Amino acid sequence: QQFNRKQTLGKPHPARRRAHSLQRPLSSTHTHTGFISSIEPRDMSNAKAPAAAGGAMPARIRLPSDQMFDEFHSLLADDAEGFVIKHNKKDVKVWVKLAESTGINVLKVKATSNLSPEVIYDMLHDGEYRETWDDFMVDHKDLCRISETSDIGYYAMKWPVPLSNRDLVNQRFWRRTEDIFTIINNSVTHKECPPRAKFVRAVSVLTGFSMHRTPTGSIFYYVTQTDPKGQLPKFIVNAVTTSAGPKMTVKLFKAAAAYPAWKAKHQPDYRPWDNIAQSRVPVLSEKDFDQIQLDLEDSLKQMAEAAAQGATDDTTSTCTESSLLTDKDDADNADAGEGAEANGAAATATADI
């Protein structure tokens, strides 16, 4: 299964290409009934430790489970262990939790909205609508479907000059009940989406959105621990990400409020996240999964080697080099003020959808 790898750099708003133009109907060998029934992770005991590769790394592909959602929901309580409140006004609260293993804090946002959880949930899923409101997006595409409630996708975002652009390959999981609608993701690797020149491959350790129904609308939760990589000091990343949380929430609510009117005019019955029969992307096969796991193993080795060699310049890297590129531009311009970093953090926060 080969996807269009044409570079889109340098073109104005290349993401304005409709998302489904990059997608193809399922072939006879990728049927909706061909989902992987079980996934046995490869033994990664011989891989380099995460710290050797500079912090957070992509995870193994996995199937959705009730346990992963239960663990995520346990983070949402106001008194969840380890979280310290940093912002509390205008119906928006922000907490942070120190994560010593990566140096990147866990950010949690809680906000009230008069929008229904269904509206926010559908808006977050709709890649075509995202093209109308996400000013940071450079490129995006769906790569494959893992199950009825999980897929893998690619997202590239622009960061403000002089910082290098970022991109992510994330596996998403989603679950909806009568009153709770949740989407979570973490970074993985995919053979059809290797690192791109002049992009730094960021890593989502865990990111999620959860909308809980209330009599007047919903309570909105956003939790993320995302490492933008590069050489920006971690304390700057943590500081500007915390301040970007409330702004990102306002932006999402504004987009969600306009979504019902937009959707009514754009394939109103097309919701592949709720109806797998509408999906236009291939289902991951057992063979594909094996290859992706091999790619992950290779990526871990490449990341460790790059860190050991002190690689600092992503501008000369090719798309087949280490899946976590370092960023000389970030280090050279770390004293350029917090404006660029704040905008970059906002872009990364938006990218986690």
Short mmCIF file of C-alpha atoms in Angstrom, two decimals:
data_model
loop_
_atom_site.label_atom_id
_atom_site.label_comp_id
_atom_site.label_asym_id
_atom_site.label_seq_id
_atom_site.Cartn_x
_atom_site.Cartn_y
_atom_site.Cartn_z
CA GLN A 1 0.00 0.00 0.00
CA GLN A 2 1.84 3.06 -1.26
CA PHE A 3 0.71 6.59 -0.44
CA ASN A 4 1.55 9.82 -2.20
CA ARG A 5 4.84 11.05 -0.73
CA LYS A 6 5.00 14.22 -2.77
CA GLN A 7 6.56 16.99 -0.72
CA THR A 8 4.22 19.85 0.04
CA LEU A 9 6.74 22.26 1.52
CA GLY A 10 6.78 25.78 0.20
CA LYS A 11 3.24 25.72 -1.17
CA PRO A 12 0.57 27.97 0.33
CA HIS A 13 -1.80 26.01 2.55
CA PRO A 14 -1.08 22.56 1.03
CA ALA A 15 -3.39 21.12 3.65
CA ARG A 16 -6.27 22.69 1.80
CA ARG A 17 -6.13 19.57 -0.35
CA ARG A 18 -9.12 17.61 0.80
CA ALA A 19 -8.06 14.94 3.25
CA HIS A 20 -9.87 12.19 1.41
CA SER A 21 -7.96 12.95 -1.80
CA LEU A 22 -5.05 11.13 -0.19
CA GLN A 23 -7.18 8.15 0.72
CA ARG A 24 -8.26 5.16 -1.33
CA PRO A 25 -11.08 2.67 -0.97
CA LEU A 26 -10.21 -0.56 0.78
CA SER A 27 -8.82 -3.21 -1.52
CA SER A 28 -9.97 -6.80 -1.60
CA THR A 29 -7.12 -7.70 0.74
CA HIS A 30 -8.07 -5.02 3.25
CA THR A 31 -11.67 -5.66 4.18
CA HIS A 32 -13.55 -4.22 7.11
CA THR A 33 -13.64 -7.67 8.68
CA GLY A 34 -9.87 -8.03 8.46
CA PHE A 35 -8.96 -6.18 11.65
CA ILE A 36 -6.12 -7.50 13.72
CA SER A 37 -7.71 -9.57 16.45
CA SER A 38 -4.75 -9.39 18.81
CA ILE A 39 -1.39 -7.68 18.99
CA GLU A 40 1.61 -9.18 20.69
CA PRO A 41 4.32 -6.52 21.16
CA ARG A 42 7.80 -7.45 20.09
CA ASP A 43 10.44 -7.91 22.75
CA MET A 44 12.12 -4.51 22.99
CA SER A 45 14.35 -5.39 25.94
CA ASN A 46 17.48 -4.95 23.84
CA ALA A 47 16.52 -1.49 22.63
CA LYS A 48 18.23 1.57 24.04
CA ALA A 49 16.64 3.15 27.07
CA PRO A 50 14.34 6.11 26.32
CA ALA A 51 16.63 8.56 28.09
CA ALA A 52 19.43 7.68 25.70
CA ALA A 53 17.38 8.97 22.79
CA GLY A 54 16.55 12.26 24.44
CA GLY A 55 13.31 11.65 26.32
CA ALA A 56 9.94 10.60 24.94
CA MET A 57 9.78 8.04 22.13
CA PRO A 58 7.03 6.54 19.96
CA ALA A 59 5.04 3.69 21.46
CA ARG A 60 4.06 0.30 20.06
CA ILE A 61 0.83 0.02 18.13
CA ARG A 62 -1.92 -1.50 20.24
CA LEU A 63 -5.60 -2.26 20.20
CA PRO A 64 -8.05 -0.03 22.08
CA SER A 65 -9.16 -1.30 25.47
CA ASP A 66 -11.38 -0.20 28.33
CA GLN A 67 -8.31 -0.10 30.55
CA MET A 68 -6.60 2.64 28.54
CA PHE A 69 -9.70 4.82 28.74
CA ASP A 70 -10.15 4.12 32.45
CA GLU A 71 -6.54 5.11 33.08
CA PHE A 72 -6.99 8.30 31.08
CA HIS A 73 -10.21 9.21 32.89
CA SER A 74 -8.46 8.75 36.23
CA LEU A 75 -6.34 11.80 35.36
CA LEU A 76 -9.36 14.08 35.00
CA ALA A 77 -10.34 14.49 38.66
CA ASP A 78 -9.59 17.91 40.16
CA ASP A 79 -7.59 16.20 42.90
CA ALA A 80 -5.75 13.70 40.65
CA GLU A 81 -2.42 12.79 42.19
CA GLY A 82 0.54 14.99 41.36
CA PHE A 83 -1.32 17.79 39.56
CA VAL A 84 -0.82 21.39 40.71
CA ILE A 85 -3.31 24.05 39.64
CA LYS A 86 -1.82 26.97 37.68
CA HIS A 87 -4.85 28.79 36.26
CA ASN A 88 -8.42 29.17 37.53
CA LYS A 89 -10.66 31.80 35.99
CA LYS A 90 -13.44 32.31 33.44
CA ASP A 91 -14.64 28.70 33.67
CA VAL A 92 -11.19 27.37 32.69
CA LYS A 93 -8.81 25.55 35.01
CA VAL A 94 -5.27 24.43 34.17
CA TRP A 95 -3.12 21.95 36.09
CA VAL A 96 0.40 20.66 35.48
CA LYS A 97 2.20 17.57 36.69
CA LEU A 98 5.96 17.14 36.62
CA ALA A 99 7.15 14.13 34.65
CA GLU A 100 10.78 13.53 35.58
CA SER A 101 11.35 10.78 32.99
CA THR A 102 10.99 13.15 30.02
CA GLY A 103 11.22 16.60 31.56
CA ILE A 104 7.97 17.51 29.80
CA ASN A 105 5.08 18.33 32.11
CA VAL A 106 1.63 16.77 31.82
CA LEU A 107 -0.87 19.53 31.10
CA LYS A 108 -4.55 19.27 32.05
CA VAL A 109 -7.28 21.73 31.06
CA LYS A 110 -10.89 21.71 32.28
CA ALA A 111 -13.50 24.06 30.83
CA THR A 112 -17.27 24.35 30.67
CA SER A 113 -19.12 24.79 27.39
CA ASN A 114 -22.71 25.26 26.26
CA LEU A 115 -21.98 22.96 23.33
CA SER A 116 -23.10 19.34 23.40
CA PRO A 117 -20.40 16.67 23.72
CA GLU A 118 -21.48 15.23 20.34
CA VAL A 119 -20.68 18.50 18.55
CA ILE A 120 -17.19 18.83 20.03
CA TYR A 121 -16.48 15.13 19.52
CA ASP A 122 -17.49 15.18 15.84
CA MET A 123 -15.58 18.41 15.22
CA LEU A 124 -12.39 16.94 16.67
CA HIS A 125 -12.74 13.91 14.39
CA ASP A 126 -13.49 15.76 11.16
CA GLY A 127 -10.23 16.21 9.24
CA GLU A 128 -11.90 18.01 6.35
CA TYR A 129 -13.40 20.64 8.65
CA ARG A 130 -10.03 21.08 10.33
CA GLU A 131 -8.71 22.54 7.10
CA THR A 132 -11.01 25.53 7.62
CA TRP A 133 -9.91 26.53 11.12
CA ASP A 134 -6.44 25.13 11.92
CA ASP A 135 -4.01 27.87 10.87
CA PHE A 136 -0.98 25.84 11.97
CA MET A 137 -1.61 22.81 9.74
CA VAL A 138 0.77 22.24 6.83
CA ASP A 139 -0.25 18.71 5.86
CA HIS A 140 -2.32 15.82 7.17
CA LYS A 141 -3.50 12.40 6.06
CA ASP A 142 -5.01 9.25 7.44
CA LEU A 143 -2.64 6.30 7.04
CA CYS A 144 -4.60 3.21 8.10
CA ARG A 145 -7.39 1.92 10.30
CA ILE A 146 -6.47 -0.36 13.19
CA SER A 147 -9.98 -1.18 14.38
CA GLU A 148 -13.43 0.32 14.38
CA THR A 149 -12.27 2.79 17.02
CA SER A 150 -8.58 3.31 16.25
CA ASP A 151 -6.50 4.65 13.37
CA ILE A 152 -3.06 6.06 12.55
CA GLY A 153 -2.62 9.49 11.02
CA TYR A 154 0.02 12.04 10.08
CA TYR A 155 -0.01 15.74 10.93
CA ALA A 156 2.54 18.43 10.04
CA MET A 157 2.43 21.89 11.59
CA LYS A 158 4.18 25.15 10.94
CA TRP A 159 6.13 26.74 13.75
CA PRO A 160 6.99 30.44 13.75
CA VAL A 161 10.31 31.63 12.35
CA PRO A 162 13.07 30.99 13.35
CA LEU A 163 11.95 27.61 14.75
CA SER A 164 11.73 24.48 12.63
CA ASN A 165 8.35 22.98 11.71
CA ARG A 166 7.13 19.88 13.55
CA ASP A 167 5.22 16.77 12.58
CA LEU A 168 3.70 13.74 14.31
CA VAL A 169 2.54 10.23 13.51
CA ASN A 170 -0.13 9.35 16.06
CA GLN A 171 -2.39 6.42 16.78
CA ARG A 172 -5.81 7.55 17.92
CA PHE A 173 -8.35 5.70 20.01
CA TRP A 174 -11.91 6.80 20.63
CA ARG A 175 -14.89 5.73 22.70
CA ARG A 176 -18.34 7.20 23.20
CA THR A 177 -20.98 6.34 25.75
CA GLU A 178 -24.30 8.06 26.35
CA ASP A 179 -22.73 10.90 28.33
CA ILE A 180 -18.93 10.66 27.89
CA PHE A 181 -17.07 11.10 24.59
CA THR A 182 -13.32 10.52 24.60
CA ILE A 183 -10.47 10.64 22.04
CA ILE A 184 -6.88 9.82 23.05
CA ASN A 185 -3.65 9.37 21.12
CA ASN A 186 0.04 8.61 21.36
CA SER A 187 2.86 8.67 18.83
CA VAL A 188 3.85 5.57 16.85
CA THR A 189 5.84 4.85 13.69
CA HIS A 190 4.51 3.96 10.25
CA LYS A 191 6.52 2.77 7.26
CA GLU A 192 4.57 5.00 4.85
CA CYS A 193 5.38 8.12 6.83
CA PRO A 194 9.13 8.33 7.49
CA PRO A 195 10.70 11.53 8.85
CA ARG A 196 10.73 14.48 6.45
CA ALA A 197 13.57 16.85 5.74
CA LYS A 198 13.41 20.11 7.67
CA PHE A 199 10.75 18.79 10.02
CA VAL A 200 11.37 17.78 13.62
CA ARG A 201 9.39 14.66 14.58
CA ALA A 202 7.56 15.49 17.81
CA VAL A 203 6.25 12.81 20.17
CA SER A 204 2.88 12.65 21.90
CA VAL A 205 3.39 10.54 25.02
CA LEU A 206 -0.31 10.80 25.80
CA THR A 207 -2.91 13.28 24.63
CA GLY A 208 -6.64 13.15 25.07
CA PHE A 209 -9.93 15.00 24.93
CA SER A 210 -12.98 14.02 26.93
CA MET A 211 -16.39 15.69 26.81
CA HIS A 212 -18.84 14.96 29.64
CA ARG A 213 -22.51 15.83 29.21
CA THR A 214 -24.12 18.35 31.56
CA PRO A 215 -27.68 19.74 31.68
CA THR A 216 -26.50 22.88 29.88
CA GLY A 217 -23.82 21.52 27.57
CA SER A 218 -20.60 19.77 28.51
CA ILE A 219 -17.46 19.77 30.60
CA PHE A 220 -14.41 19.65 28.35
CA TYR A 221 -11.14 18.03 29.43
CA TYR A 222 -7.82 18.18 27.60
CA VAL A 223 -4.74 16.32 28.83
CA THR A 224 -1.41 16.22 27.02
CA GLN A 225 2.22 15.34 27.46
CA THR A 226 3.88 16.15 24.15
CA ASP A 227 7.60 16.54 23.54
CA PRO A 228 8.26 18.92 20.60
CA LYS A 229 11.86 17.64 20.48
CA GLY A 230 14.59 19.86 19.13
CA GLN A 231 16.76 21.73 21.59
CA LEU A 232 14.34 24.17 23.12
CA PRO A 233 14.94 24.19 26.89
CA LYS A 234 12.34 22.07 28.64
CA PHE A 235 11.46 24.85 31.10
CA ILE A 236 10.49 27.10 28.19
CA VAL A 237 8.41 24.34 26.61
CA ASN A 238 6.61 23.72 29.90
CA ALA A 239 5.99 27.41 30.59
CA VAL A 240 4.54 28.32 27.21
CA THR A 241 2.51 25.10 26.93
CA THR A 242 0.81 25.94 30.22
CA SER A 243 -0.08 29.43 28.98
CA ALA A 244 -1.25 28.05 25.61
CA GLY A 245 -3.80 25.68 27.18
CA PRO A 246 -6.60 28.22 27.77
CA LYS A 247 -6.03 29.87 24.37
CA MET A 248 -6.24 26.52 22.61
CA THR A 249 -9.51 25.78 24.42
CA VAL A 250 -11.07 29.03 23.26
CA LYS A 251 -9.98 28.30 19.68
CA LEU A 252 -11.51 24.80 19.77
CA PHE A 253 -14.80 26.04 21.23
CA LYS A 254 -15.07 28.68 18.51
CA ALA A 255 -14.46 26.06 15.81
CA ALA A 256 -16.93 23.65 17.40
CA ALA A 257 -19.66 26.31 17.57
CA ALA A 258 -19.45 26.81 13.81
CA TYR A 259 -19.24 23.11 13.00
CA PRO A 260 -22.96 22.13 12.82
CA ALA A 261 -23.71 24.78 10.18
CA TRP A 262 -20.64 23.80 8.16
CA LYS A 263 -21.34 20.06 8.40
CA ALA A 264 -24.93 20.53 7.24
CA LYS A 265 -23.51 21.67 3.87
CA HIS A 266 -20.61 19.20 3.62
CA GLN A 267 -21.55 15.52 3.50
CA PRO A 268 -23.70 15.65 6.64
CA ASP A 269 -24.05 11.86 6.77
CA TYR A 270 -20.33 11.16 6.31
CA ARG A 271 -18.92 10.19 9.72
CA PRO A 272 -16.38 7.40 9.25
CA TRP A 273 -15.38 7.63 12.92
CA ASP A 274 -18.86 6.35 13.77
CA ASN A 275 -19.43 4.20 10.68
CA ILE A 276 -16.48 2.04 9.62
CA ALA A 277 -18.20 1.21 6.33
CA GLN A 278 -17.58 4.81 5.24
CA SER A 279 -13.83 4.63 5.85
CA ARG A 280 -11.61 5.30 2.82
CA VAL A 281 -8.33 4.16 4.33
CA PRO A 282 -6.86 0.65 4.37
CA VAL A 283 -7.14 -1.65 7.33
CA LEU A 284 -3.82 -2.64 8.84
CA SER A 285 -3.03 -6.28 8.10
CA GLU A 286 -0.97 -8.71 10.18
CA LYS A 287 1.87 -8.40 7.66
CA ASP A 288 1.75 -4.60 7.77
CA PHE A 289 1.82 -4.67 11.54
CA ASP A 290 4.92 -6.86 11.59
CA GLN A 291 6.72 -4.43 9.30
CA ILE A 292 5.71 -1.44 11.38
CA GLN A 293 7.03 -3.12 14.51
CA LEU A 294 10.34 -3.71 12.76
CA ASP A 295 10.38 -0.03 11.83
CA LEU A 296 9.84 0.89 15.47
CA GLU A 297 12.76 -1.28 16.54
CA ASP A 298 14.98 0.34 13.92
CA SER A 299 13.79 3.78 14.95
CA LEU A 300 14.75 3.19 18.57
CA LYS A 301 18.26 2.22 17.48
CA GLN A 302 18.54 5.23 15.14
CA MET A 303 17.36 7.61 17.83
CA ALA A 304 19.89 6.28 20.32
CA GLU A 305 22.68 6.49 17.74
CA ALA A 306 21.75 10.06 16.82
CA ALA A 307 21.80 11.08 20.48
CA ALA A 308 25.14 9.37 21.04
CA GLN A 309 26.65 11.18 18.04
CA GLY A 310 25.36 14.50 19.29
CA ALA A 311 23.34 15.20 16.16
CA THR A 312 22.17 18.82 16.32
CA ASP A 313 21.18 19.91 12.83
CA ASP A 314 17.96 18.74 11.18
CA THR A 315 18.47 20.97 8.14
CA THR A 316 20.87 18.49 6.55
CA SER A 317 18.95 15.34 7.45
CA THR A 318 17.12 13.24 4.88
CA CYS A 319 13.68 11.69 5.20
CA THR A 320 15.17 8.29 6.00
CA GLU A 321 17.37 9.34 8.87
CA SER A 322 16.53 9.18 12.58
CA SER A 323 12.83 9.36 13.33
CA LEU A 324 13.57 11.94 16.00
CA LEU A 325 15.57 14.78 14.54
CA THR A 326 17.22 17.39 16.70
CA ASP A 327 16.92 21.05 15.96
CA LYS A 328 19.92 23.35 15.73
CA ASP A 329 17.73 26.29 14.81
CA ASP A 330 15.90 26.00 18.12
CA ALA A 331 19.13 26.05 20.12
CA ASP A 332 20.58 28.94 18.14
CA ASN A 333 17.44 31.03 18.57
CA ALA A 334 16.33 30.08 22.07
CA ASP A 335 17.01 33.66 23.18
CA ALA A 336 14.83 35.19 20.46
CA GLY A 337 12.02 35.78 22.96
CA GLU A 338 9.04 33.74 24.08
CA GLY A 339 6.68 34.89 21.31
CA ALA A 340 7.82 32.27 18.82
CA GLU A 341 7.96 29.55 21.46
CA ALA A 342 4.43 30.40 22.64
CA ASN A 343 3.07 30.21 19.11
CA GLY A 344 4.94 26.94 18.60
CA ALA A 345 3.47 25.52 21.78
CA ALA A 346 0.00 26.53 20.62
CA ALA A 347 0.64 24.77 17.32
CA THR A 348 1.74 21.62 19.11
CA ALA A 349 -1.29 21.71 21.39
CA THR A 350 -3.57 21.97 18.37
CA ALA A 351 -1.66 19.20 16.60
CA ASP A 352 -2.56 16.71 19.29
CA ILE A 353 -6.15 16.50 18.12
#
